[in-house]
Short mmCIF file of C-alpha atoms in Angstrom, two decimals:
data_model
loop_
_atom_site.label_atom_id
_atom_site.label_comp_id
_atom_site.label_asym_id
_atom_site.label_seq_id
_atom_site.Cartn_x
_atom_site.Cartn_y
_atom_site.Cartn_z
CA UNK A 31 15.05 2.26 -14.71
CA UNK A 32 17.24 4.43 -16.74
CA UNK A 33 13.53 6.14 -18.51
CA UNK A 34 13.69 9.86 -18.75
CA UNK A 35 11.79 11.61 -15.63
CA UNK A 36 11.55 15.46 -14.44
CA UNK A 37 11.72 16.54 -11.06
CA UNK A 38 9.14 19.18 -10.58
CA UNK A 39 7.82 21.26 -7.72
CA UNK A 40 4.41 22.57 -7.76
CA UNK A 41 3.38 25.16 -5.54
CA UNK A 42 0.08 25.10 -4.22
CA UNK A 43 -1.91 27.32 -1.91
CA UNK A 44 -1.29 25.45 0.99
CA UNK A 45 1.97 23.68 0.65
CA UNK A 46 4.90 23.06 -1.85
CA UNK A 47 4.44 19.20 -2.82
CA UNK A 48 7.08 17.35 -4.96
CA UNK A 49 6.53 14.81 -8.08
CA UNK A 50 8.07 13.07 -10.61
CA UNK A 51 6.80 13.73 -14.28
CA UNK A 52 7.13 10.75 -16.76
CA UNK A 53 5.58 10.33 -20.31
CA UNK A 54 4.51 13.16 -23.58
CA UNK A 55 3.51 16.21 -22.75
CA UNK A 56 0.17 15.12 -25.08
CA UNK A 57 -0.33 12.08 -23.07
CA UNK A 58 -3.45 11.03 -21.29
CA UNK A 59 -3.57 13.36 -17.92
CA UNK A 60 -2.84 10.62 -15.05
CA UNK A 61 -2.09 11.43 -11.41
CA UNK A 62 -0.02 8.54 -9.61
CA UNK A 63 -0.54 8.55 -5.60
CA UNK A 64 1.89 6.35 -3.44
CA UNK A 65 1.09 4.35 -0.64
CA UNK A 66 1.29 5.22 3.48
CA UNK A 67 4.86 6.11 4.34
CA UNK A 68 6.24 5.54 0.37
CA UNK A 69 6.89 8.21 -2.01
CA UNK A 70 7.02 9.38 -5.70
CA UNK A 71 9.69 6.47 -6.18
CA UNK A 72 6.79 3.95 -5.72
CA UNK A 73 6.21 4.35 -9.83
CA UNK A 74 9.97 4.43 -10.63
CA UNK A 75 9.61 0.90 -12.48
CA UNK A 76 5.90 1.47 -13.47
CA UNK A 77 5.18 4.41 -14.86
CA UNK A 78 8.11 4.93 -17.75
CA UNK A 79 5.64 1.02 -18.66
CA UNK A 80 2.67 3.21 -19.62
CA UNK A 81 1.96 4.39 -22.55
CA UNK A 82 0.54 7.49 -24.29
CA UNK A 83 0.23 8.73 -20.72
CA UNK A 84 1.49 12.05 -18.40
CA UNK A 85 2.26 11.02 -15.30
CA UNK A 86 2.54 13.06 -12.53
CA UNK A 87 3.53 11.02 -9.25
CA UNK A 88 3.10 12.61 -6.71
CA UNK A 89 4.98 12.93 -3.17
CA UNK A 90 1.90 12.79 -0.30
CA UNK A 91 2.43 15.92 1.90
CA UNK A 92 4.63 14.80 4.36
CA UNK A 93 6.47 12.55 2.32
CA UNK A 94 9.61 11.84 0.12
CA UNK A 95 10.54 15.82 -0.90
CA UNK A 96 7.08 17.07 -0.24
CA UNK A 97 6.73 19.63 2.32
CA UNK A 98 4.99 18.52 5.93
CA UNK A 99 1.77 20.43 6.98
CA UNK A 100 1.50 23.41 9.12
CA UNK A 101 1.38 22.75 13.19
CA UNK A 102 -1.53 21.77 14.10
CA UNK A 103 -2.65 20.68 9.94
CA UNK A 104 -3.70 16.88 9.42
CA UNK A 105 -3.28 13.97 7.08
CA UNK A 106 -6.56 12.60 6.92
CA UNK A 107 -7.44 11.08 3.68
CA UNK A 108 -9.68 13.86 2.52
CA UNK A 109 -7.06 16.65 3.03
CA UNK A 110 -4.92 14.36 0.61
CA UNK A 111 -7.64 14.45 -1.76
CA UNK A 112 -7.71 18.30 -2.05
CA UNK A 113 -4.13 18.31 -2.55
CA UNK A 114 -4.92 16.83 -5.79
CA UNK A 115 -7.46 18.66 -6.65
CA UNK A 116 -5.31 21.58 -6.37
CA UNK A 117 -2.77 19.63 -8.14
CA UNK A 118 -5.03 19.47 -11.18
CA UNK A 119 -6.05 22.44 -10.92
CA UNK A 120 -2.30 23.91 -11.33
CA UNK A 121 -1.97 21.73 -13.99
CA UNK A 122 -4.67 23.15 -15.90
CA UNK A 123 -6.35 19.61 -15.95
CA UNK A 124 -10.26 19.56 -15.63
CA UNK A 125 -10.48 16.00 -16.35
CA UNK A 126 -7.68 13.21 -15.39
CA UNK A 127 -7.02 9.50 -14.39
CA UNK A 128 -5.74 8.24 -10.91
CA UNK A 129 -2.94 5.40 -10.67
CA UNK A 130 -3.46 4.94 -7.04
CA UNK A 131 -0.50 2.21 -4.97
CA UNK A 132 -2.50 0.99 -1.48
CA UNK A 133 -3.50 4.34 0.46
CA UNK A 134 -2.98 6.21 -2.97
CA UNK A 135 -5.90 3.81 -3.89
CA UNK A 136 -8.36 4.56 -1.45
CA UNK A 137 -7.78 8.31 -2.05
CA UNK A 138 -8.29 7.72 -5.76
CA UNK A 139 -11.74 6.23 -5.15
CA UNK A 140 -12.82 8.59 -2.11
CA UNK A 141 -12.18 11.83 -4.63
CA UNK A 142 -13.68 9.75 -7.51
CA UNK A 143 -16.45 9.38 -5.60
CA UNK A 144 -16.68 12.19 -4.32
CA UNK A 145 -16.04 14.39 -7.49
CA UNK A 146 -16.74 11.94 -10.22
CA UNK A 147 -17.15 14.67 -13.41
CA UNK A 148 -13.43 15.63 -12.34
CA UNK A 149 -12.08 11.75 -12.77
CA UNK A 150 -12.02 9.98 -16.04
CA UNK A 151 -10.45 6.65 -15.01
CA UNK A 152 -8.89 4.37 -11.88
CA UNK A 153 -6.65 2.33 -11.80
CA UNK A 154 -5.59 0.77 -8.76
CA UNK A 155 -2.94 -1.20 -6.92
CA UNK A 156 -3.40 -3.91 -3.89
CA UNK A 157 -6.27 -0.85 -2.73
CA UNK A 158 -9.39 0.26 -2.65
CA UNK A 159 -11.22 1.61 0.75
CA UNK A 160 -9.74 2.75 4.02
CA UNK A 161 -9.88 0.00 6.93
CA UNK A 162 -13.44 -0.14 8.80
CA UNK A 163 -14.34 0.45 12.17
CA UNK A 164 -17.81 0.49 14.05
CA UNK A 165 -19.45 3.25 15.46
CA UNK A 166 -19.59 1.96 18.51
CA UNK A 167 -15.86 2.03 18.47
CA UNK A 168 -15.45 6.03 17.35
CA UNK A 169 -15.16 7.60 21.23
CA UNK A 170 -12.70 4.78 21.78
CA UNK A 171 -10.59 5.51 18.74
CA UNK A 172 -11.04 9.17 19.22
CA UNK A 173 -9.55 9.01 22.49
CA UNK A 174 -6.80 7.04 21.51
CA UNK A 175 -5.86 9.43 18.72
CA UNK A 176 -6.21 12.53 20.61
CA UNK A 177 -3.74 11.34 23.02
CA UNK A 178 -1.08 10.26 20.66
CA UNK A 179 -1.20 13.79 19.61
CA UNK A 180 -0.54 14.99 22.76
CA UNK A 181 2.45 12.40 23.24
CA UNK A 182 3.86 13.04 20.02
CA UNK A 183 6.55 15.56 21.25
CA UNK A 184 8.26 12.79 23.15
CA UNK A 185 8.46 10.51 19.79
CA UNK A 186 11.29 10.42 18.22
CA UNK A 187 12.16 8.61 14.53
CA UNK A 188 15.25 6.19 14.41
CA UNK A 189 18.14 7.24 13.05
CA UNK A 190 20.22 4.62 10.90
CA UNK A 191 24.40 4.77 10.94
CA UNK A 192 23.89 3.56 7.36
CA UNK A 193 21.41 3.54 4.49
CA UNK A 194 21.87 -0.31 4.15
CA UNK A 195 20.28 -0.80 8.00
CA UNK A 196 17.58 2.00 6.56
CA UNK A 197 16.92 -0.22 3.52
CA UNK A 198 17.02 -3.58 5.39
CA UNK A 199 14.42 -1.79 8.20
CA UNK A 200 12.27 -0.69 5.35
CA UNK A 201 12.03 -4.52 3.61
CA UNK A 202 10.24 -5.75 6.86
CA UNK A 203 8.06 -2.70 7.05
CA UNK A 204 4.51 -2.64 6.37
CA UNK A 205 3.91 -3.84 2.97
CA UNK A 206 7.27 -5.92 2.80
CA UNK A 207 9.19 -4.90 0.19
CA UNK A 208 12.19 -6.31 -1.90
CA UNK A 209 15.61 -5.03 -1.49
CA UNK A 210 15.27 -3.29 -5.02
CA UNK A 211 12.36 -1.40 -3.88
CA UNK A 212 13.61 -0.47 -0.47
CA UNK A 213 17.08 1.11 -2.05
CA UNK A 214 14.31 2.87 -4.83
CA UNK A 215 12.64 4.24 -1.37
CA UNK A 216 15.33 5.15 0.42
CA UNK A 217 16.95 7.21 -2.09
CA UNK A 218 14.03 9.92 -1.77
CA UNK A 219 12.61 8.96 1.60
CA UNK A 220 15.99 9.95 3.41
CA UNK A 221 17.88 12.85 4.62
CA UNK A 222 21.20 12.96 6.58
CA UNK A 223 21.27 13.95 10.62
CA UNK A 224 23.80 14.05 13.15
CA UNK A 225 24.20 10.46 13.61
CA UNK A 226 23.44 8.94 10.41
CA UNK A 227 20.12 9.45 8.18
CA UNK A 228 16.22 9.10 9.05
CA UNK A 229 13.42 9.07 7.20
CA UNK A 230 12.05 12.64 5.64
CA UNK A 231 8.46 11.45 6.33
CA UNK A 232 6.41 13.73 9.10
CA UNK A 233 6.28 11.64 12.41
CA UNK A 234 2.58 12.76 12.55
CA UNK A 235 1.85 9.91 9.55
CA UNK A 236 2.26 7.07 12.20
CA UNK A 237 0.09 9.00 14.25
CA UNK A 238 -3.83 6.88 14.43
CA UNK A 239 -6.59 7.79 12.54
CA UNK A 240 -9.25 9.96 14.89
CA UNK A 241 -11.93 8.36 12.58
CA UNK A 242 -12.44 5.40 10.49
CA UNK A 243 -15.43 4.49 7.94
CA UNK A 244 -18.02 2.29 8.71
CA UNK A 245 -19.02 -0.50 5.93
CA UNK A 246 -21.86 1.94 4.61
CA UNK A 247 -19.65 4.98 4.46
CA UNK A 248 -17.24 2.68 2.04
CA UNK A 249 -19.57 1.03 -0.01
CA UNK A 250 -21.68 4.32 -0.55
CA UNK A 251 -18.15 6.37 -1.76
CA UNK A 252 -17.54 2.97 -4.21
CA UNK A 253 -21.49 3.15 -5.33
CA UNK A 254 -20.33 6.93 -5.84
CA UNK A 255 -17.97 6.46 -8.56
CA UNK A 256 -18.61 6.61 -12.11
CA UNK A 257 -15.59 6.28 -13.88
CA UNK A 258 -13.97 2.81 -15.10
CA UNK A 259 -12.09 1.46 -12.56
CA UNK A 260 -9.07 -1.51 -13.14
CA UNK A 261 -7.84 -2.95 -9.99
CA UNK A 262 -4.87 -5.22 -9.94
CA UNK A 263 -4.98 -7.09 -6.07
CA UNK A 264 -1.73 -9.31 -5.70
CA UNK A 265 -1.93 -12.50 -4.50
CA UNK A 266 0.56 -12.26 -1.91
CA UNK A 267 -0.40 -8.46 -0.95
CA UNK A 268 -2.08 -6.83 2.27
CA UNK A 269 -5.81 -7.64 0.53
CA UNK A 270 -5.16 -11.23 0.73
CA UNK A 271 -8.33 -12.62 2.75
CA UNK A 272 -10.01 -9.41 3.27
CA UNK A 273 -13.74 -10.66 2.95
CA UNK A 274 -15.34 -7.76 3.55
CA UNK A 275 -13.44 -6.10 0.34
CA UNK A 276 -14.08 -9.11 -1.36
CA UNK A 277 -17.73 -9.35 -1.26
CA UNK A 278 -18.00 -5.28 -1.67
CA UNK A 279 -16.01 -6.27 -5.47
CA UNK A 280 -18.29 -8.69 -6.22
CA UNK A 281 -20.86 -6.68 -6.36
CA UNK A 282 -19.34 -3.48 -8.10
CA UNK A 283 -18.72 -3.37 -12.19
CA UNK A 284 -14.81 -3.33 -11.69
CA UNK A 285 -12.23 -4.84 -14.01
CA UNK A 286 -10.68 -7.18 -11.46
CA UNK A 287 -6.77 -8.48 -12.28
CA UNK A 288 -5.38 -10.66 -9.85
CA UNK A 289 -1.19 -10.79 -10.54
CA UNK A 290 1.08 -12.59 -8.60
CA UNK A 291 3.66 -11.09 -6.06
CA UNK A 292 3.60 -9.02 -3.01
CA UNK A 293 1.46 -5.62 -2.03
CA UNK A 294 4.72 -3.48 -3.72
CA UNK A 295 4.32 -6.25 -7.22
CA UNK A 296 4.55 -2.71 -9.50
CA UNK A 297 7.94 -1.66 -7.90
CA UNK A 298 9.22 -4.96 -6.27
CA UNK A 299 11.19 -5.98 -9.79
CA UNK A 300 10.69 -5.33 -13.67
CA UNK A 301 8.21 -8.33 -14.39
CA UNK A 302 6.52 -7.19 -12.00
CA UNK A 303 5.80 -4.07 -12.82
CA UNK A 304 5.52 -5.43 -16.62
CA UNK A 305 2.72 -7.26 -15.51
CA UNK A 306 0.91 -4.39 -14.13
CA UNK A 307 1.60 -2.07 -17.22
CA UNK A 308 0.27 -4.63 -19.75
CA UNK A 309 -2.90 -4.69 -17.63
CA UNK A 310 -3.54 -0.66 -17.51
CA UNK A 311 -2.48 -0.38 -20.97
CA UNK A 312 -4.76 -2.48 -22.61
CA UNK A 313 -7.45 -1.20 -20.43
CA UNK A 314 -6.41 2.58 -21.11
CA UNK A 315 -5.70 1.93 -24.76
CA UNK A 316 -9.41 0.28 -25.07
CA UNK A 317 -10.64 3.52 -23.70
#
């Protein structure tokens, strides 16, 4: 925990976003993306693990120290996906890697898809494609979304007297955490307000999705990508049981690891994360 890492701020286009930079400057280009609602913290036990790599781990927009969209902006996956595009592109990086945590996965392998001659490797955590809907379902969910915008003025996020009721709120959140990992979390995800502290996050993130894929949108975006791809599923994680996944993987030429621990295994404690390094090293190293 005590590895060297640089705060840096990178200044796109369209918004400032935050990251933490971890490995040689000659290392392999590698862009880590966090999961729904975590930040740059996620790869605070994993990434000073990997080797001969530059990691830059990222904070989403609208995360951690990240700066939130522009009224009236969204956070659908693509828009995520041009942030780092524009990310690379500041970084002067034609061709790079994607350590993708959960939603960071699913980004990782809708932009390799989608841009595959920009992505030389994957490798992913307890992730892989957005949740499915029909489209007999779309108006429905469409509605539903649209009118959660309209009622998001009158939401408001909690506020927490202390940063231990923040940090015990955040290990029964989605994706369960340890306490370790919450605290890790916390430290970046929270600012001070009258009151206590809340989370930085943008309260448009809990907002729901206007659109979802369809099984044929997902499995032609994984049919898409080109590059080698190393998942690591956990055996305890939010994948458990997911058949649909499951029989998309068996068809698809992906290195498979199954670890055990929860959906956060890479942050959750050291082994953990030890696990998860030996994996990607030895498939990165073999590259």
């Amino acid at each position: 925990m005590s590895a060297p890492v640089e705060e840096i701020r990178l200044n796109l286009p369209h918004i400032e976003l935050a990251a933490h930079l971890y490995g040689p400057e000659d290392g392999r280009p590698v862009i880590a993306l966090h999961g729904w609602l975590d930040n740059a913290a996620s790869f605070a036990r994993l990434a000073p693990k990997l080797t001969g790599m530059r990691v830059v781990a990222l904070d989403f927009a609208g995360h951690g120290h990240s700066a939130h969209r522009a009224a009236g902006a969204g956070y659908q996956l693509w828009d995520y996906a041009l942030d780092v595009l524009h990310v690379a592109e500041q970084l002067g990086w034609p061709r790079f890697s994607l350590l993708g945590h959960s939603m960071g996965a699913i980004v990782s392998v809708l932009l390799a898809g989608a841009m595959p001659q920009r992505i030389e490797r994957l490798a992913l955590i307890d992730g892989l494609i957005p949740y499915l809907g029909e489209a007999a379902d779309a108006p429905r969910k469409l509605g539903e979304a649209l009118q959660a915008q309209l009622d998001l003025p009158n939401k408001r996020k909690p506020v927490y007297e202390k940063v231990e009721q923040a940090v015990v709120a955040r290990m029964k959140g989605v994706g369960a955490v340890s306490r370790d990992a919450a605290e890790l979390l916390a430290q970046r995800g929270l600012m001070p307000v009258p009151g206590g502290y809340t989370w930085r996050t943008d309260a448009r993130l809990t907002l729901p999705s206007p659109l979802r894929f369809t099984r044929a949108h997902s499995q032609a975006f994984l049919a898409a990508v080109q590059c080698p791809v190393d998942l690591v599923l956990a055996e305890n994680g939010l994948l458990k049981g997911e058949l649909p996944l499951l029989q998309m993987l068996e068809a698809l030429p992906f290195n498979v690891t199954r670890l055990a621990g929860g959906h956060h295994l890479h942050l959750d404690d050291e082994a953990g994360a030890a696990s998860v390094a030996d994996c990607f090293n030895r498939r990165f190293a073999s590259a």
